[in-house]
PDB file of C-alpha atoms in Angstrom:
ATOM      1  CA  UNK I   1     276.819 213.519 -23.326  1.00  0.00           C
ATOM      2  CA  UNK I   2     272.951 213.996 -23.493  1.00  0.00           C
ATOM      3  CA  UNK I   3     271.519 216.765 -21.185  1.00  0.00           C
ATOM      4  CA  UNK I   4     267.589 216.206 -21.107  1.00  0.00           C
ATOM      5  CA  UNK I   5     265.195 218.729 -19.356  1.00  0.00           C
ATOM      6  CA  UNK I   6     262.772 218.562 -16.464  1.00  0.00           C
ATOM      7  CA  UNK I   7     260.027 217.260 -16.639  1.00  0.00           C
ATOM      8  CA  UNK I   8     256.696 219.053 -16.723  1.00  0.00           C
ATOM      9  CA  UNK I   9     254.181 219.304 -14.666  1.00  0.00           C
ATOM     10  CA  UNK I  10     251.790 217.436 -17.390  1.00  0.00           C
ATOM     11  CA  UNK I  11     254.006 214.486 -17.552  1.00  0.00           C
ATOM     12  CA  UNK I  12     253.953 213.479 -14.283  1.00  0.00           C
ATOM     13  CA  UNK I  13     251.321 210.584 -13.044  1.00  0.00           C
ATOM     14  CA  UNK I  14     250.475 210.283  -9.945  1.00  0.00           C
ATOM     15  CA  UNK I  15     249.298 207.039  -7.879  1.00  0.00           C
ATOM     16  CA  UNK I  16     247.861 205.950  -4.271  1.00  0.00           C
ATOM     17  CA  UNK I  17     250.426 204.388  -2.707  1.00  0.00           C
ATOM     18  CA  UNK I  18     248.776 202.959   0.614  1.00  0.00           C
ATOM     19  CA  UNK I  19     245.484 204.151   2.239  1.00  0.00           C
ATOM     20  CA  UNK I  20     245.740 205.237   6.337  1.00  0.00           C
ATOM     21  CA  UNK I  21     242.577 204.887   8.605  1.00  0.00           C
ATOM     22  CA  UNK I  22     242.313 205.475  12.443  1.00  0.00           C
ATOM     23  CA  UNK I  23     238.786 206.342  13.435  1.00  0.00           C
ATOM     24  CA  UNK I  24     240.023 207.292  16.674  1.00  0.00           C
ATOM     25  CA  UNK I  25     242.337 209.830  15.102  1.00  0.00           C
ATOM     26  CA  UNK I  26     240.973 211.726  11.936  1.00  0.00           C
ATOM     27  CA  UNK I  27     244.359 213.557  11.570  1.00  0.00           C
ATOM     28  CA  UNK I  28     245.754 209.902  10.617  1.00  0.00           C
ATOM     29  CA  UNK I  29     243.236 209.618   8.171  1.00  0.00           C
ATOM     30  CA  UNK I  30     244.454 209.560   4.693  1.00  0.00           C
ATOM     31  CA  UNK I  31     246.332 208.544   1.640  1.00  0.00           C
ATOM     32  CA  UNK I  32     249.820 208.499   0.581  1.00  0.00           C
ATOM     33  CA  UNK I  33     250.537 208.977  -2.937  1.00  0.00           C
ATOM     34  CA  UNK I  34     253.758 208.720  -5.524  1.00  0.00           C
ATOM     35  CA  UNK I  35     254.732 210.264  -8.689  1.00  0.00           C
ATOM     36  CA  UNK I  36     255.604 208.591 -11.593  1.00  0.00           C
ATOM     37  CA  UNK I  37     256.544 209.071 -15.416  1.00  0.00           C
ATOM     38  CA  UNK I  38     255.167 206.885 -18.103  1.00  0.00           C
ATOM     39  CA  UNK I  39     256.963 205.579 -20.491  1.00  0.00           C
ATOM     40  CA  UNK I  40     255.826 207.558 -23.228  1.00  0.00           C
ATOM     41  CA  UNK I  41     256.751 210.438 -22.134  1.00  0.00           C
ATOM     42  CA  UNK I  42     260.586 208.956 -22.006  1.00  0.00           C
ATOM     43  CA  UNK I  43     259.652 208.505 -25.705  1.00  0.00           C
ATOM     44  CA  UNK I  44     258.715 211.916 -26.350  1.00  0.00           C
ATOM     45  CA  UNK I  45     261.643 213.627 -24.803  1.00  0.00           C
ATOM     46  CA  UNK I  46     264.574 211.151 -26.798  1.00  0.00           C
ATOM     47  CA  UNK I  47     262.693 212.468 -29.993  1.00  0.00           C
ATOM     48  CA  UNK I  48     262.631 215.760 -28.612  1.00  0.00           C
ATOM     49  CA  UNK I  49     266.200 216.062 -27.649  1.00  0.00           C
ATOM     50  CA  UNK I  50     267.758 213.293 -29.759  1.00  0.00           C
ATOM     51  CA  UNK I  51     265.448 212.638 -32.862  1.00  0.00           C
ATOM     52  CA  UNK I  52     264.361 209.156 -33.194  1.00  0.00           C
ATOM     53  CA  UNK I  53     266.861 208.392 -35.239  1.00  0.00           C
ATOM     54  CA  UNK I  54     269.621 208.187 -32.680  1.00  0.00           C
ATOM     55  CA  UNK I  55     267.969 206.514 -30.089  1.00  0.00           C
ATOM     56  CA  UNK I  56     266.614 202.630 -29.618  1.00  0.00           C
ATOM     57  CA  UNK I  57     265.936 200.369 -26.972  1.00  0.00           C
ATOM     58  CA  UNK I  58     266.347 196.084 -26.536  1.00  0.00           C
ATOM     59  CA  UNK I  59     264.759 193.827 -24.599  1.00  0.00           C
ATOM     60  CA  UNK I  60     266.618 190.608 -22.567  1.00  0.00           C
ATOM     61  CA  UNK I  61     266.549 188.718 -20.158  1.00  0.00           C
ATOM     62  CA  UNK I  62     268.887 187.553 -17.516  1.00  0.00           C
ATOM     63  CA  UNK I  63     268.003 184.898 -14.367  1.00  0.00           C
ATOM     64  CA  UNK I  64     264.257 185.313 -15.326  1.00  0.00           C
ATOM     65  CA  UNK I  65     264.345 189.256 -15.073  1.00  0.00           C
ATOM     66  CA  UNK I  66     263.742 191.253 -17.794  1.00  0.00           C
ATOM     67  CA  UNK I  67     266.084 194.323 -18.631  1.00  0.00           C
ATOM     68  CA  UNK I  68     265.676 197.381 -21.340  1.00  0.00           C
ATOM     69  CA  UNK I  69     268.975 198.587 -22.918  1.00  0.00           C
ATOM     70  CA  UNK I  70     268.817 202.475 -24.018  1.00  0.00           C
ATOM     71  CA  UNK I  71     271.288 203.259 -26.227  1.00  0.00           C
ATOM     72  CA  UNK I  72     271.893 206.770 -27.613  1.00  0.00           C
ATOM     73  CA  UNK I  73     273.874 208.158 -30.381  1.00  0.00           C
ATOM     74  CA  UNK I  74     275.675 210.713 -28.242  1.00  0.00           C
ATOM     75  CA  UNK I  75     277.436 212.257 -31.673  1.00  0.00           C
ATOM     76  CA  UNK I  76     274.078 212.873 -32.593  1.00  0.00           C
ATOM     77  CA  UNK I  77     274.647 216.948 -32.340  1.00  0.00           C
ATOM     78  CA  UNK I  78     278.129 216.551 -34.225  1.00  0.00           C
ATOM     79  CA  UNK I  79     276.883 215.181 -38.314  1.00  0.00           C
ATOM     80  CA  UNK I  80     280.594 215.108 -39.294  1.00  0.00           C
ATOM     81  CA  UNK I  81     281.395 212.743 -36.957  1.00  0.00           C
ATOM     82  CA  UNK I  82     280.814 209.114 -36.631  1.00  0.00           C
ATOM     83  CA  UNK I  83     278.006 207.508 -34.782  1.00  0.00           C
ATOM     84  CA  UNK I  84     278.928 206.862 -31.044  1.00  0.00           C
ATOM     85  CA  UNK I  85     276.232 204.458 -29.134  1.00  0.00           C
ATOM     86  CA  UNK I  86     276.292 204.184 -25.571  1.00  0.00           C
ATOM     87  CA  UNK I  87     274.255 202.126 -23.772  1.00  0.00           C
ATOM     88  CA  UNK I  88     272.820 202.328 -20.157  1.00  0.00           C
ATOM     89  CA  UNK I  89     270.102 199.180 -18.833  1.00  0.00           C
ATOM     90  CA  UNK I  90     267.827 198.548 -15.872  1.00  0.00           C
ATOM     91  CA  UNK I  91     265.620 196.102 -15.058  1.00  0.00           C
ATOM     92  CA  UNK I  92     261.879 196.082 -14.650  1.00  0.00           C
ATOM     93  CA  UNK I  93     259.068 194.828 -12.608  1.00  0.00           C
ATOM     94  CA  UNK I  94     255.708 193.389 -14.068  1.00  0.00           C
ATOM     95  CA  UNK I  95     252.222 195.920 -13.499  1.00  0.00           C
ATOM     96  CA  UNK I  96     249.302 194.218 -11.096  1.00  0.00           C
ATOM     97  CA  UNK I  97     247.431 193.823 -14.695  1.00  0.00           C
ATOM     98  CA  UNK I  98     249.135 193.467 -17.789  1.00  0.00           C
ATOM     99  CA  UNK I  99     253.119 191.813 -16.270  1.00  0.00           C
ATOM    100  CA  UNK I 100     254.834 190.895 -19.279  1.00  0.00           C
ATOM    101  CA  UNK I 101     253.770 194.604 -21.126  1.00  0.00           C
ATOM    102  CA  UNK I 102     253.783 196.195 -17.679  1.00  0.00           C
ATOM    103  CA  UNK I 103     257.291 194.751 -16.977  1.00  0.00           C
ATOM    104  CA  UNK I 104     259.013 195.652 -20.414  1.00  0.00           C
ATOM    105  CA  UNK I 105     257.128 199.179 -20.148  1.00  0.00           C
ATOM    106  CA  UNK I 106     258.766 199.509 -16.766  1.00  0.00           C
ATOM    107  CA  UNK I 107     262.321 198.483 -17.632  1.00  0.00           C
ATOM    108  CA  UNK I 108     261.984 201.302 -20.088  1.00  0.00           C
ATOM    109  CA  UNK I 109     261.101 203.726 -18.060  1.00  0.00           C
ATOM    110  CA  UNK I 110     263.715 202.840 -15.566  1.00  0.00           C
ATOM    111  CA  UNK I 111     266.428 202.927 -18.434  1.00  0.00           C
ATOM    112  CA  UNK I 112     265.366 205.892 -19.336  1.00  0.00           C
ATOM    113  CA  UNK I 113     265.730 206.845 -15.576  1.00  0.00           C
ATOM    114  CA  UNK I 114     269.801 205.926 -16.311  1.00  0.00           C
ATOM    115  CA  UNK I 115     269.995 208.527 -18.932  1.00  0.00           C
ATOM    116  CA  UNK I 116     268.705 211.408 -16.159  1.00  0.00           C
ATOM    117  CA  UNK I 117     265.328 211.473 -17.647  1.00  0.00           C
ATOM    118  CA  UNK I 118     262.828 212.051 -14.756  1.00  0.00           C
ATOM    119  CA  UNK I 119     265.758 211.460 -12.460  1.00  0.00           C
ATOM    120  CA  UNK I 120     264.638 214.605 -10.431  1.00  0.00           C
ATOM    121  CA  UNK I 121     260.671 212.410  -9.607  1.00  0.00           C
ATOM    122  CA  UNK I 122     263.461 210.840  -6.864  1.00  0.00           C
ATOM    123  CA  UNK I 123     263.544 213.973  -4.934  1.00  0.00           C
ATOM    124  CA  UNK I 124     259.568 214.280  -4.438  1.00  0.00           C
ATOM    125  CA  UNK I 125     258.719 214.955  -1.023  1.00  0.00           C
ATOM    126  CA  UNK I 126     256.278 212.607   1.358  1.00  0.00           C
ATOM    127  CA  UNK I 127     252.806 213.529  -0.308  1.00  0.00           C
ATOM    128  CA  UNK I 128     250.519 212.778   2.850  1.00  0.00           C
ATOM    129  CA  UNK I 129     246.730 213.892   1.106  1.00  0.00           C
ATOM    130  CA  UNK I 130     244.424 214.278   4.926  1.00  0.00           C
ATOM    131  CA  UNK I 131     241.094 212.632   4.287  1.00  0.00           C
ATOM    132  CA  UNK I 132     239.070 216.205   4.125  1.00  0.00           C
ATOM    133  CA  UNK I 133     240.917 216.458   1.119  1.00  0.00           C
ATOM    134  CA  UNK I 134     240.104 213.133  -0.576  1.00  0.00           C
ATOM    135  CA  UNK I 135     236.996 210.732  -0.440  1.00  0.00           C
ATOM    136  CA  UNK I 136     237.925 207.234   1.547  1.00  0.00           C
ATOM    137  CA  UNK I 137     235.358 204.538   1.236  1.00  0.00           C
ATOM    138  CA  UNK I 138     235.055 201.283   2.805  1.00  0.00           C
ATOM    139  CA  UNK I 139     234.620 198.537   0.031  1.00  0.00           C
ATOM    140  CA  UNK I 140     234.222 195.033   1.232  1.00  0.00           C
ATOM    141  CA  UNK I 141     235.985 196.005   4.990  1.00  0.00           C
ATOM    142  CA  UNK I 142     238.964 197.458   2.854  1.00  0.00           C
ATOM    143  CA  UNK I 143     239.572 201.423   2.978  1.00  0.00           C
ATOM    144  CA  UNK I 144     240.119 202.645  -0.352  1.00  0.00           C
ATOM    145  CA  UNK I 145     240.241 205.948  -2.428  1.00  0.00           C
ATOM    146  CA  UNK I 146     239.411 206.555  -5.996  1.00  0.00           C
ATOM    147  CA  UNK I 147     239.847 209.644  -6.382  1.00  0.00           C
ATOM    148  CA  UNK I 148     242.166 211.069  -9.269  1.00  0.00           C
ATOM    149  CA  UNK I 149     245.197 213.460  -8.858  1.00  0.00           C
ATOM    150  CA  UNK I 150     246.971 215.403 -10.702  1.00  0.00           C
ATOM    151  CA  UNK I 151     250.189 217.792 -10.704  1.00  0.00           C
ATOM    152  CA  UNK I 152     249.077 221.156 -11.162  1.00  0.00           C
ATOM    153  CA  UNK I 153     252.800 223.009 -10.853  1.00  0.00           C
ATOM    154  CA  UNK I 154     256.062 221.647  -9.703  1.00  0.00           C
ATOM    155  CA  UNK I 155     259.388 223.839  -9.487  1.00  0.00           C
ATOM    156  CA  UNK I 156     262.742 221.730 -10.369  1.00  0.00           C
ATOM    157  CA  UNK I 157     265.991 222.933  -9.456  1.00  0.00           C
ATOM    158  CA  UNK I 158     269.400 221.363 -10.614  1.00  0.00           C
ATOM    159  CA  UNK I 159     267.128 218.163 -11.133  1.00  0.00           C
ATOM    160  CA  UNK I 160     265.550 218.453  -7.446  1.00  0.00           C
ATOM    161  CA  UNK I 161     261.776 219.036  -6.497  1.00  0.00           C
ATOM    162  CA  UNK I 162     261.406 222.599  -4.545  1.00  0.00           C
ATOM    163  CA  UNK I 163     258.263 223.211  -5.368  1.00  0.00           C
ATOM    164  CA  UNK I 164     255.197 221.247  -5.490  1.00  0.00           C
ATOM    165  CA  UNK I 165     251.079 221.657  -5.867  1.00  0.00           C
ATOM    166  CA  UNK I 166     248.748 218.690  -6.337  1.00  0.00           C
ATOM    167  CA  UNK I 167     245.066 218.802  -7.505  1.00  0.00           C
ATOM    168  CA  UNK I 168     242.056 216.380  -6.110  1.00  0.00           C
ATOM    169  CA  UNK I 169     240.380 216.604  -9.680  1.00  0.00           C
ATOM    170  CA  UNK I 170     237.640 214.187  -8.416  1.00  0.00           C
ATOM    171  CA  UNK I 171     236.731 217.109  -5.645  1.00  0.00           C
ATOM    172  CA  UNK I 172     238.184 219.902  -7.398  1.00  0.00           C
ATOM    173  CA  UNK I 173     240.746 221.489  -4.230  1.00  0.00           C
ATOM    174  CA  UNK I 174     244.182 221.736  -3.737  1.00  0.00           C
ATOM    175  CA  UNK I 175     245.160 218.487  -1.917  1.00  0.00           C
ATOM    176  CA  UNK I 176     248.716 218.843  -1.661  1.00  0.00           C
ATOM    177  CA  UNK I 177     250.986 222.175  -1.381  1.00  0.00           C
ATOM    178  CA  UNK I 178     254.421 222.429  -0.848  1.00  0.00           C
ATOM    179  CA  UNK I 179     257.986 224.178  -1.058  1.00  0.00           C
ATOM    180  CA  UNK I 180     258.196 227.859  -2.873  1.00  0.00           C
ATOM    181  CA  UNK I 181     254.772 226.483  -4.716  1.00  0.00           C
ATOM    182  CA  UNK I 182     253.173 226.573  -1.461  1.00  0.00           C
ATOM    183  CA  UNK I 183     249.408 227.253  -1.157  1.00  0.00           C
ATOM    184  CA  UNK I 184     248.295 229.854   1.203  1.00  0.00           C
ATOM    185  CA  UNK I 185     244.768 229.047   2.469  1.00  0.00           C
ATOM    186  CA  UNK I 186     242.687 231.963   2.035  1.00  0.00           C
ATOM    187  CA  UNK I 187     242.022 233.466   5.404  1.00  0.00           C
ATOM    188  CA  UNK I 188     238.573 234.152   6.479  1.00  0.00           C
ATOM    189  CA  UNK I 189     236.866 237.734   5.966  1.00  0.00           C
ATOM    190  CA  UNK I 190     237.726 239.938   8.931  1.00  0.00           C
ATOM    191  CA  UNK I 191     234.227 241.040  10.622  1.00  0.00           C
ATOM    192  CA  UNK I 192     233.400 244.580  10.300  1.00  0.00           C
ATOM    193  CA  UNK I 193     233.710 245.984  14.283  1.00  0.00           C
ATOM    194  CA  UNK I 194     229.916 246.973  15.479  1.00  0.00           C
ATOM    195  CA  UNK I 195     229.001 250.014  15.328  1.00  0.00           C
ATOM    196  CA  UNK I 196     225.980 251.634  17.458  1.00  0.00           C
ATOM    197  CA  UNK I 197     224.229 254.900  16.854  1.00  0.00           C
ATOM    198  CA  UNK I 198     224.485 257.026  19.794  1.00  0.00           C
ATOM    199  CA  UNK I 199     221.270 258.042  20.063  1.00  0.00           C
ATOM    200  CA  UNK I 200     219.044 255.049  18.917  1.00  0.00           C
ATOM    201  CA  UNK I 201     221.374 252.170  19.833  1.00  0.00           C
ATOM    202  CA  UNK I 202     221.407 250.619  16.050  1.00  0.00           C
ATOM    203  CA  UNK I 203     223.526 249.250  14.639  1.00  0.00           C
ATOM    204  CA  UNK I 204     225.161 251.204  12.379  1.00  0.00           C
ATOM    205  CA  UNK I 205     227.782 250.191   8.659  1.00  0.00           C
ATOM    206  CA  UNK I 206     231.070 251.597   8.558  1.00  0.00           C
ATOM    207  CA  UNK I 207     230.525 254.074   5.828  1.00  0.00           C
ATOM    208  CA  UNK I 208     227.674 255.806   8.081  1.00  0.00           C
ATOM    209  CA  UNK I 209     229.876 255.656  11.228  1.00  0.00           C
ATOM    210  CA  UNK I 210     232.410 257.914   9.423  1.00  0.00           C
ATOM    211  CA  UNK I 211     230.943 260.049   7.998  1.00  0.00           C
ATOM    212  CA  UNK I 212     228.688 260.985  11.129  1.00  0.00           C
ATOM    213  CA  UNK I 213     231.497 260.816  13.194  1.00  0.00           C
ATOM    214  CA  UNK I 214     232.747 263.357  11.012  1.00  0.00           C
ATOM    215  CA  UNK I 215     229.679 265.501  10.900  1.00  0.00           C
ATOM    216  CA  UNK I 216     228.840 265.400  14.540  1.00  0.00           C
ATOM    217  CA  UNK I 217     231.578 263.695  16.790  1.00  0.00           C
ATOM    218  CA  UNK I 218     229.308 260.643  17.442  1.00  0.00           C
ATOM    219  CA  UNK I 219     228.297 257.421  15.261  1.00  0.00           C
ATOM    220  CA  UNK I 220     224.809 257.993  14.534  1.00  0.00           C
ATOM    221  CA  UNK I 221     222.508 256.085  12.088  1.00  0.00           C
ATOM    222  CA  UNK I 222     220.914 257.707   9.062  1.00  0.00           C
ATOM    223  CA  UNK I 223     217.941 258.410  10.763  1.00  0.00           C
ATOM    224  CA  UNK I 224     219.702 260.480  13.507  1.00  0.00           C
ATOM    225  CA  UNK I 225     221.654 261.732  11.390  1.00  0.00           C
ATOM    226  CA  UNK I 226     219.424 263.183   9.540  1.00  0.00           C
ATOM    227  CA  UNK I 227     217.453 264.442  12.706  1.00  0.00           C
ATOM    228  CA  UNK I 228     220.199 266.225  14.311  1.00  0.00           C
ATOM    229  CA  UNK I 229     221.192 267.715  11.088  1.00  0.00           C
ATOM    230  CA  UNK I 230     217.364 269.264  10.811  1.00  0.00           C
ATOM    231  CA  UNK I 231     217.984 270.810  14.922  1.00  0.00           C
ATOM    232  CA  UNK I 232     221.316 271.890  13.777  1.00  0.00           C
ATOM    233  CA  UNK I 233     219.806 273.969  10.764  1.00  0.00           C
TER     234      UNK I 233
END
């Protein structure tokens, strides 16, 4: 049978699912969003794996749903052999904007879905994006967000998700980090400890502090220094 590879991190869509708002508690502000493939890139990958020529899809209907039948030449590695077509359907569900094309596009995406392709979008973890890391308006009394996202890296093993980072292109940050592709947050530059000259009570840099604590036993600025080095003479 057909074996078809992960899919890459440039394939996968992403989309708001539902926007969260709580005024009285920021850290349930935010949006929850979904991955998805399009269908094209189903395309792409049955040429890729199959060549077009041993691949095809039909459309029908049955009790007012529409369904996509995928069939696949599965001899299609073996040219001494006959052809061998199997077939594997699903049915789809009409788009908020375009339902007859959005419905037969997502019957073939799910079909494709059958055949393993994408299979492993099923394993995605909860993607909760907090509201510092995305821009929530209120349009008309509604919360909404407009901001896009995209999948920077994900890591796929034996067809699950272990490893996932999301991009807020819109603010340009890391929205969303996760498994063994997790995002460390850079950690804040340690202060220097104070250092004060012995003598003059200023405040002295660490290079200065050495090396007169070298010199003389004591931090001392460069003035000092300098001063005690002419008495010392």
């Amino acid at each position: 049978m057909c074996k078809f590879r992960d899919l890459r991190a440039d394939e996968i869509e992403s989309r708001i699912q539902s926007v969260k708002w709580d005024a009285t508690h920021p850290n349930k502000c935010g949006i929850v969003l979904l991955l998805y493939k399009d269908a094209r890139v189903d395309m792409n990958i049955l040429d890729e794996t199959v060549d077009s020529s041993n691949w095809q899809n039909k459309f029908y209907e049955h009790k007012g749903i529409l369904f996509c039948s995928l069939g696949i030449n599965t001899n299609f590695n073996r040219p001494t052999e006959p052809d061998r077509w199997v077939w594997k359907d699903d049915a789809g569900v009409e788009s908020n904007t375009e339902a007859e094309k959005g419905n037969a596009s997502d019957a073939r995406k799910r079909s494709g879905t059958a055949w393993g392709i994408g299979r492993e979008l099923y394993t995605s973890p909860f993607i909760w994006i907090p509201s510092d890391k995305c821009d929530i308006k209120d349009v008309s009394g509604k919360k909404q967000c407009y901001d896009k996202f995209v999948v920077e890296k994900i890591n796929i093993k034996d067809k699950k998700i272990v490893g996932l980072v999301i991009r807020n292109s819109s603010k340009n940050c890391i929205a969303f980090s996760w498994g063994d592709c997790a995002v460390k947050e850079a950690e804040p530059p340690k202060e220097e400890p104070a250092y004060i000259c012995a003598d003059c009570k200023a405040v002295v840099n660490s290079e200065m502090a050495k090396r007169t604590e070298k010199a003389f036993g004591v931090v001392l600025c460069k003035d000092c220094g300098l001063k005690r080095s002419k008495v010392n003479a």
